[in-house]
Structures are given as C-alpha cells and as structure tokens.
Amino acid sequence: MPSLLLNSLMILVAVLPTNGFYQFSIDQDGLNGAPDFSFLNHPLRPADRLFIKEDHFYRVGLDLQPHTGDDERVRLFGVNLAFGANFPAEPDAARIAKRLRRLGINLVRLHHMDSSPDSTPEDANSLLTTGPYPSFNPISIQRLRTFLTALSAEGIYADLNLHVGYQFRPSIDQVPSLGAVQFPDQSKPLHIFFPRMVELQMEYTRQLLESLRLKDDPVLGVVEINNESSLVDAYTNSWLETYLVGEYRTQFQHQWNSFLSSKYSTTIALRTAWGNTQSDGPELLTGQWEALEIHPGADATFLSASNAPEIQIKVNSGSNWVILKQVGFSIAAGQSYLAEVEMKADLPGGKTGEIYWDVKQDVSPWDTISSRTIPITSQWQKFSMTVVPSFSMDRIGRFGLSVEKVIGVPIHIRNASLRLAGKHGLASGETLEAGNISLVSESEIATEARLNDYLAFLVDRDGNYLNQMQSVIREKTDLLVPVAGTQMAFGGLLNMDSHQDLGYQDNHFYQDHYYFPNEPWDDRDWAIRDSSSVGGGLEQYLNLAASREGGRPYTVSEFNQPWPNTHAAEIDPTLAAFGALQDWDGLMHFAYSHGRNWDDGVPNGFNMNGDWTKFPNFGQAAWLFRSGAIESSVQPLELPLSFETRLQAGRNKSGGWSISSFLENALGFVPLTALKHRVSLAKDRTNPIPPAAQEKLAFPIVSDTGETSFDGARRLFLIHASRAAGVFGFPGSQIVTAGAIDLELGPSARGFVSLLLTPVDGRPLPSSARMLLSTPGYTLPTEPGSNPAKPLPLVNYGSSTDWWTLKSNTSKPSGTLNNSIPPVWMERVESFVTLRSAASQLTVYPLDGKGARLGRLSDDDVQKVEGGFRIHLQADGQTRTPWYELVAQEISSSPVEKVIQERESRPQHTPHRSR
C-alpha cells in the first residue's frame, strides 16, 4: 500500500527542459479548414429520431417509421457536460454547439444536472433548487431548452441523465435518516429500493421531460436512468450493509421476505433448498498485537497494552506505513474464513478516516489473500471480510491494519477475529410465515442456494427500479427512445438480468484516474500514475469488450485519461479505432466542461476545454468511429453465458471492472481475443465457447480486418487502414510501419508518440490530395511567478517514485488542477514520417490554432523519396504545431492506385455511413 503523505520531503523534479515545449492554444470559435469536422453533421429533423434496430442505433428515415427500408445506422461520438456547463447563457448556447460540431461530435451527455441544487436560482448550476425534491429551477430549465435547440441545429443529440448526484435530505424530502450513520453520497444505493425515493424520482422524470418539451423531439437521442449504481454492485463491493440501517433495513428485509414467499411455498421447502446453518470454527488469532510496524519517516505509539481487550494507538506522523498486526496463524487454501474487527477513532463529528485492512503473508513476498479499505468514524463500527485463500499459510499469516492515514487522534480497536466460516443456511427460528428471514451479510459464508437467492433478489430489486423509471420515460416520450440503466462496471454480469427489459447497455472506464490521498477532490493534493493505455496492454479496453452483451447497442458514456497524464493524446483515437473494430455504438469523452468558463483556454481536471493535448486528434477520432474508415470485425465471436455462470460471478464478488479476468477463469476466454475479433456475451446460451476465443495469441495481434494491430511487447498500437494510418505508443528509436506511413522519432523526442494521418477528401491515403496529420504532445500550464515564463513541471508526489503531481507553489503537495495559469505549453514531438503516395509533389502546411495554414515546410523537410515523401516534423527552426495539412499534387493512376481501387471495391462487411 503506497504512502502518499510525504509532503515535507524533497520534491523530485522530472527532467523536462523548457526548450522541449512550445506555446500553443486553439481558437475553438474560429476553427476551420482541415481540422473542422462539421461536415459529419446536419441539423436534426424528424427523420433523425433514434431507435434500436437489432443491436444498433438507427434513424427512422424520411418515412418517419422505424424498421423500414430507409432506416440508417448511426454511431454516436460525444462528450459529457457536467454541472453548470449544461446550462450555458443564451448568447453562448449556439457557439458552444458549433464548437462541438466542429469536433465531429453528434451527442452531448447531460450529466450531473440533479447535483448541487441551487440556493440562488440565477446560479443555474443544477436543474433543482434547494426546495423539497423535485423543486425545479426555471432558469436552468429555460437555458437547457435553449441549448437543446442549439444542439439540434448543429446535428447533435442529447443523452439525458436522470439520477446522478442528487442526495436525498431526510428533513426536507421526508425520507428516514440513518441516525449516527452518515447518509450515503448521492443516496446510493438507497434510492433504488426505498419506495418514497423511487416515487420522487419518477415524479422528477415526469416533470423534467414535460418541462423540456422532449416528446417527439429528435434531439432526445438516448436516456440513462441511474449513474454508476446498483444493489448488486453495492453488495459485491461490500458497502450495501453499511447503509441498511433503521427503516431502510426494515424495508429491505420486508422486500426480501416477500421475494422468498413468492418463490417458496413453505418454510419446509425453503429449508430443504438452503439447508441449516453450520457453526464457525475456532478463533485463529491469539489476541496479542505485535509491536507497531513503523516505516521510516512515520511515528506512532501504543496508548494501551498490546493485549488489552480494547487497543488504543495514535499516529503522530503518517509519512509512511504504520501497521498494527497479529501474526503466526495458519490457514488452508480453498477454505472460507471470516475476518472481523470493530474500530472507531476520536474524530470530530462528520469526519471519516481511512484504514487499509488485509490478511496476507508476514514474510517475503508478502502475498495478499484478501484486503479492503474501511472508513472509520467517531462511532464504533463492526467490519467484516470474507477470506478465501488461493494458497495455504503455515504459521506465517498476518492480520494487519494500516492506520497511517488517521493522524493525531486515538484509534480504538477491539474484537479482532479470524475463523473458519461455517456455511449459513436457514437459521433456527426463521420462517416465511413470520417474515423474519435475515438478509445475507456481505461477509458471511452462505450456502450456495441461499446466496443464489439473495443475488437473484438484488437483481429483482435493481430491475424493478429501472422498469418503474422506464415506464415514466415511455409515458412522457414514446416507445422508441433508447433507454439504459446503469453501467456494466457497476454490477457486472448480473446487470444482464436486471437490465433485460431496457434498450441498450452502457459502460465507463478511466485510465489513470486521479487519486486524492487525503481529502476527496482536493485540487491541491492529488496524484496520478502517469500510465499509458497502450503501455498498459489496453487492459481496460479488453475488459470493455468482454462486458458487451450481444443483441443490444453498446456505449461507453464516460472515459478519459485525464490531464496532465503525459500519454493522454492516445486515448481518443485508439479507443475510436478499437470501438469501431468491436462495432460499438457510442463513445463519450468525459468531459468537455464542468462549468461555464468557456474561454479560459487552460487545462483543468477532466475537462477537454483547454486541454489542447486532446483537441488535435479528437475530430479525427470522431471521423474514424463514425465514418466506417475502420471496419468492424469480420469474424465476431459470441461467448455463451449461462445464468449459473452469471451467479458464479456474483458469488465470487467479481465486479464489472474484472469481467474479462472472470471469463478467463470461468470459460477459458483469452481477453486478447478482442484485439482480433469482435466479442460479445450470449445470454443463456449453452453451446461451447468458440475455439477462436480460447486461442493463445502472439504479438503482434492483427485484427481480422487487417486494419489495426497491437504489440504488447513493443507497446505499440497501429492503425493501417486504407483511409487512416496511426502510430500510438513507444516506438523508441525504431522505424514503425503503419499502412501508408513509416514513422521514426526524432532525436529530441522522449520515446512516446500519438500520430494519426487521415484524408480530408475521404480518399485512400496513397491517392488522397488533402490530408490531416496530428502529432500532439502533452500540455502543461505556466509556472506561477516564472520570469521568463516556463512550463509548470510534473514532479514526484512526496518521496514516491511512481506517483506524480504538478509542482506546488503552496504548502499543499500539488499544483492546482483547476486554476492553471496561461499560456499553455505543449511538448515537442519530433519525428520523420515517410508517406507512400502516388503524388508527384507534396506540400506540408503547419496549422495554427484556428486550423489555418502557416508557411509551408521547406524542401529540406519534405523530401521526395522512392514511392513517396519523407517529412521532418517539429524540426529545429520550424513553426511548432501539433497538426499539419498535407496537400498532394498531380496524383497519377499508378499500380498503387489500382491496388487501392481494388481494395475499395470489395464488399463492406458492416458499412457505417453515420452522420
């Protein structure tokens, strides 16, 4: 467990010389020329209304009827707006819509509109005011309606999100409190099953759709009911039980007993199915805590005897690990154990501390069997953890609590326990007739039949909530609007059952999400790994592919590799190409903006607005995904997935972030298959898994279309389609061939590149007369107080060597995420690109922040070679820019051209000529 609380130690500055950067910004309102992808859209008309046909999104066509001959496939490439950004002032609505259209966007996800209700309606940061839910803000409603009209005029659909961030307030909304337990953030997951909360959400949905006049409006592209939450997810991640308190527990247990009564006719039948409860085994811990394991730089002391019934310790400095542990026990592989402990700390009311708890080897290599991070407060809480060892330990076990994050106050620990767990069936005295059958604790070891029933109950409650919400959407719109529930990452494979009556399936992922070691969302105390999607083996892409249910559309409505990650330019084009191969239906970058600082022009947090790293190839990524430039897989594979296998995932608490690894263990599926073939899950199929899905693959893996490839050993993702060529990753000093281009990094480059070449005229690259080439580096703001101005560098967080943050100019450990200082600096990425072309002459124009041509590159930098041209980009003395327009003259019919024409005449497997 890494320690990130080393603020007072020397900061290690990365070697990032100023001359490796250049100042650059983009004029979004003036953008034109080659980087302008407005041509992909047209104003929305009744013919553009979306509906689901088979497993994709379609527009109804001029006859206005679905499922007829003029239906047309639509892929959605979009961005998120969050909080106040959803409600631009009227003068800004049209220009922001035009900005988004220029980027090739045809969908905006309207996110976090129910969060942060406005105490002053003029603030317009939420759809709601602080009155009883739902009290709508008329100013926000009017602004959003105006914005929807502007989006429609630019050919951009809306993804309407319903429950995202609203947190019910017991005293105002007339729902029960949780007593001493802090109400859950965003009310999750209580809002899914508690009747009054569900009724209020249905009323919110009803009034919202009416107020925005969205019935029969083609701008309403899709609807999402519930962001990142399900009861199954809360159970598998062991935090459902925390909030099942008081009336919420009573209500949930009543629903559980009703569910069982509808399935089993008598208590005898239930007992026969579940079996009786077996008692737990003897205590394995001795009750003797070892001396505190205090790592260098930290300081902590015992405030009590180490073998007292209640242990008290105090951490004076949490600059490194402080571990309280009991050791020396033995456990056997394959058995089920139950670990428990009670804790509190003398924290102020409302404050929460974080402790990392694990069961592991107390000797090298310190392998961990089970772990979780637990929140402690000023109140005693009992925490439980199921431990299922994959290996045995003979008198070397460790029960450990890493307490360094709770500083300066006494921490109290009692009743630590580790036992061989007896399986719990129907307990003595429990009957259907009495309605007193207990809920399944997240940490207990239930009999398989009992746990299966509990998982089925959670699925039933998730599905009931989603269906009630969908009924209101249908009432206030129609039967066509595609509706999703929550994301596969938040519920896993059992979402296939709870969502069976909904229209499409959604997912989320982040590469290198921010980590906040102390206060959540503290923009002056954060860290990133600075990891690469390509360098990390595209692991999350593969999990997304393995999470897609066949027979319905599939979208990824949130993804990002947020600033200031130094590899972030790779995320949009590589995911667009991978998503096209997988034949997905929507990709939505998170986010364009969280507020209305439209013209700040500096990077901040997740926002793309001002993060010029992602702008130069974003429109190209949209074009790749929407145009069919990257073909979908020609040999799709379906993985049969029975209900029993889905239950097995639930029993194993295998969540949505690890579906690919679960399928690897359960079915023998090879996750790398998704780099070669489209992958989908076939619900309730019992046929064997296709052999091609179990084939061991060697790098490089080439897609079955031949248009993309991935080499995990060289850490390279390549696009080599007839109308697109790209190199993403770490070519080092090697020459890399990708379709129509060869790439060699220049001597000043650091070894990473994100380079993409696409035609402006839509022709194959060797015969294209006009092309756009992007090669952005990462971006940094200006260091405060620097004179002359220089980039604010990335530095190691504290004394760590694998966590990074921006250099701080305050007592806090990080430079700000949200209040950067212009100008913005972009990394120089020098390279040599050889383009194979039928042209007799090639002119290369650097482009400015409006996409306008600057002075052409010299003949020394654009040299005619055999079969094409060798271009030196970002060389010494050149105008520095992340994008270029290539203009070819006198293109003749040649053998190369004939080959291209022959290839283009082949039948398309899955044409995607979306708007």
Short mmCIF file of N, CA and C in Angstrom, two decimals, residues 287-342:
data_model
loop_
_atom_site.label_atom_id
_atom_site.label_comp_id
_atom_site.label_asym_id
_atom_site.label_seq_id
_atom_site.Cartn_x
_atom_site.Cartn_y
_atom_site.Cartn_z
N GLY A 287 -5.02 -12.75 20.00
CA GLY A 287 -5.37 -11.57 20.79
C GLY A 287 -4.17 -10.72 21.15
N GLN A 288 -2.98 -11.13 20.74
CA GLN A 288 -1.75 -10.39 21.04
C GLN A 288 -1.32 -9.62 19.80
N TRP A 289 -1.39 -8.29 19.90
CA TRP A 289 -0.92 -7.46 18.80
C TRP A 289 0.59 -7.31 18.88
N GLU A 290 1.25 -7.41 17.73
CA GLU A 290 2.69 -7.21 17.67
C GLU A 290 3.02 -5.74 17.93
N ALA A 291 4.27 -5.45 18.20
CA ALA A 291 4.73 -4.07 18.24
C ALA A 291 4.41 -3.41 16.90
N LEU A 292 4.04 -2.16 16.93
CA LEU A 292 3.68 -1.46 15.70
C LEU A 292 4.82 -1.52 14.67
N GLU A 293 4.46 -1.85 13.44
CA GLU A 293 5.43 -1.83 12.34
C GLU A 293 5.43 -0.40 11.77
N ILE A 294 6.45 0.37 12.13
CA ILE A 294 6.51 1.78 11.75
C ILE A 294 7.63 1.97 10.73
N HIS A 295 7.27 2.38 9.53
CA HIS A 295 8.26 2.55 8.47
C HIS A 295 8.94 3.91 8.58
N PRO A 296 10.14 4.05 8.06
CA PRO A 296 10.93 5.28 8.24
C PRO A 296 10.14 6.53 7.84
N GLY A 297 10.20 7.54 8.71
CA GLY A 297 9.51 8.80 8.47
C GLY A 297 8.20 8.90 9.22
N ALA A 298 7.63 7.77 9.62
CA ALA A 298 6.37 7.78 10.36
C ALA A 298 6.63 7.72 11.86
N ASP A 299 5.60 8.01 12.64
CA ASP A 299 5.72 7.97 14.10
C ASP A 299 4.36 7.61 14.69
N ALA A 300 4.33 6.61 15.56
CA ALA A 300 3.08 6.19 16.20
C ALA A 300 3.40 5.48 17.51
N THR A 301 2.43 5.45 18.41
CA THR A 301 2.64 4.84 19.72
C THR A 301 1.39 4.08 20.17
N PHE A 302 1.60 3.07 21.04
CA PHE A 302 0.50 2.43 21.74
C PHE A 302 0.05 3.33 22.89
N LEU A 303 -1.25 3.46 23.06
CA LEU A 303 -1.81 4.17 24.21
C LEU A 303 -2.37 3.20 25.23
N SER A 304 -2.23 1.91 24.95
CA SER A 304 -2.75 0.87 25.84
C SER A 304 -1.83 -0.33 25.74
N ALA A 305 -2.07 -1.32 26.59
CA ALA A 305 -1.33 -2.57 26.48
C ALA A 305 -1.68 -3.26 25.17
N SER A 306 -0.70 -3.93 24.56
CA SER A 306 -0.91 -4.52 23.24
C SER A 306 -1.81 -5.75 23.27
N ASN A 307 -2.11 -6.26 24.47
CA ASN A 307 -3.01 -7.41 24.56
C ASN A 307 -4.29 -7.06 25.30
N ALA A 308 -4.58 -5.76 25.45
CA ALA A 308 -5.81 -5.34 26.12
C ALA A 308 -7.02 -5.68 25.27
N PRO A 309 -8.18 -5.87 25.90
CA PRO A 309 -9.40 -6.13 25.12
C PRO A 309 -9.70 -5.02 24.10
N GLU A 310 -9.37 -3.79 24.49
CA GLU A 310 -9.53 -2.67 23.55
C GLU A 310 -8.17 -2.01 23.38
N ILE A 311 -7.62 -2.06 22.16
CA ILE A 311 -6.33 -1.47 21.86
C ILE A 311 -6.52 -0.01 21.47
N GLN A 312 -5.62 0.86 21.93
CA GLN A 312 -5.62 2.25 21.51
C GLN A 312 -4.23 2.60 21.00
N ILE A 313 -4.18 3.21 19.83
CA ILE A 313 -2.92 3.68 19.26
C ILE A 313 -3.12 5.09 18.73
N LYS A 314 -2.02 5.79 18.53
CA LYS A 314 -2.09 7.14 17.99
C LYS A 314 -0.95 7.32 16.99
N VAL A 315 -1.31 7.79 15.81
CA VAL A 315 -0.33 8.07 14.77
C VAL A 315 0.03 9.55 14.84
N ASN A 316 1.27 9.83 15.13
CA ASN A 316 1.72 11.23 15.23
C ASN A 316 2.17 11.78 13.88
N SER A 317 2.73 10.92 13.06
CA SER A 317 3.13 11.30 11.71
C SER A 317 2.84 10.14 10.77
N GLY A 318 2.05 10.42 9.75
CA GLY A 318 1.69 9.36 8.80
C GLY A 318 2.47 9.45 7.51
N SER A 319 3.76 9.81 7.61
CA SER A 319 4.58 9.99 6.42
C SER A 319 5.00 8.67 5.77
N ASN A 320 4.68 7.58 6.41
CA ASN A 320 4.96 6.26 5.83
C ASN A 320 4.04 5.26 6.52
N TRP A 321 4.17 4.00 6.19
CA TRP A 321 3.25 2.99 6.70
C TRP A 321 3.38 2.82 8.21
N VAL A 322 2.22 2.69 8.86
CA VAL A 322 2.13 2.30 10.27
C VAL A 322 1.15 1.14 10.32
N ILE A 323 1.64 -0.05 10.69
CA ILE A 323 0.84 -1.26 10.58
C ILE A 323 0.71 -1.93 11.95
N LEU A 324 -0.53 -2.13 12.35
CA LEU A 324 -0.87 -2.89 13.55
C LEU A 324 -1.22 -4.30 13.10
N LYS A 325 -0.63 -5.33 13.74
CA LYS A 325 -0.84 -6.67 13.19
C LYS A 325 -0.81 -7.74 14.26
N GLN A 326 -1.56 -8.81 13.98
CA GLN A 326 -1.44 -10.08 14.69
C GLN A 326 -0.93 -11.11 13.69
N VAL A 327 -0.01 -11.97 14.11
CA VAL A 327 0.68 -12.85 13.17
C VAL A 327 0.75 -14.27 13.70
N GLY A 328 1.24 -15.18 12.84
CA GLY A 328 1.59 -16.52 13.28
C GLY A 328 0.52 -17.57 13.11
N PHE A 329 -0.61 -17.25 12.47
CA PHE A 329 -1.67 -18.25 12.31
C PHE A 329 -1.51 -19.00 10.99
N SER A 330 -2.24 -20.10 10.86
CA SER A 330 -2.22 -20.93 9.66
C SER A 330 -3.62 -20.96 9.04
N ILE A 331 -3.68 -20.95 7.72
CA ILE A 331 -4.95 -21.12 7.02
C ILE A 331 -4.71 -22.00 5.79
N ALA A 332 -5.76 -22.65 5.32
CA ALA A 332 -5.65 -23.61 4.23
C ALA A 332 -6.28 -23.06 2.96
N ALA A 333 -5.65 -23.34 1.83
CA ALA A 333 -6.17 -22.91 0.53
C ALA A 333 -7.53 -23.54 0.27
N GLY A 334 -8.41 -22.77 -0.34
CA GLY A 334 -9.71 -23.28 -0.75
C GLY A 334 -10.77 -23.26 0.32
N GLN A 335 -10.39 -22.99 1.57
CA GLN A 335 -11.37 -22.88 2.65
C GLN A 335 -11.91 -21.44 2.71
N SER A 336 -13.02 -21.26 3.41
CA SER A 336 -13.61 -19.93 3.56
C SER A 336 -13.47 -19.49 5.01
N TYR A 337 -12.92 -18.29 5.20
CA TYR A 337 -12.70 -17.75 6.54
C TYR A 337 -13.44 -16.43 6.67
N LEU A 338 -13.76 -16.07 7.90
CA LEU A 338 -14.41 -14.81 8.18
C LEU A 338 -13.52 -13.98 9.10
N ALA A 339 -13.12 -12.80 8.61
CA ALA A 339 -12.32 -11.86 9.40
C ALA A 339 -13.23 -10.74 9.87
N GLU A 340 -13.09 -10.33 11.13
CA GLU A 340 -13.91 -9.26 11.71
C GLU A 340 -13.06 -8.38 12.60
N VAL A 341 -13.46 -7.13 12.74
CA VAL A 341 -12.83 -6.21 13.67
C VAL A 341 -13.78 -5.05 13.92
N GLU A 342 -13.73 -4.48 15.11
CA GLU A 342 -14.50 -3.29 15.43
C GLU A 342 -13.53 -2.13 15.65
#
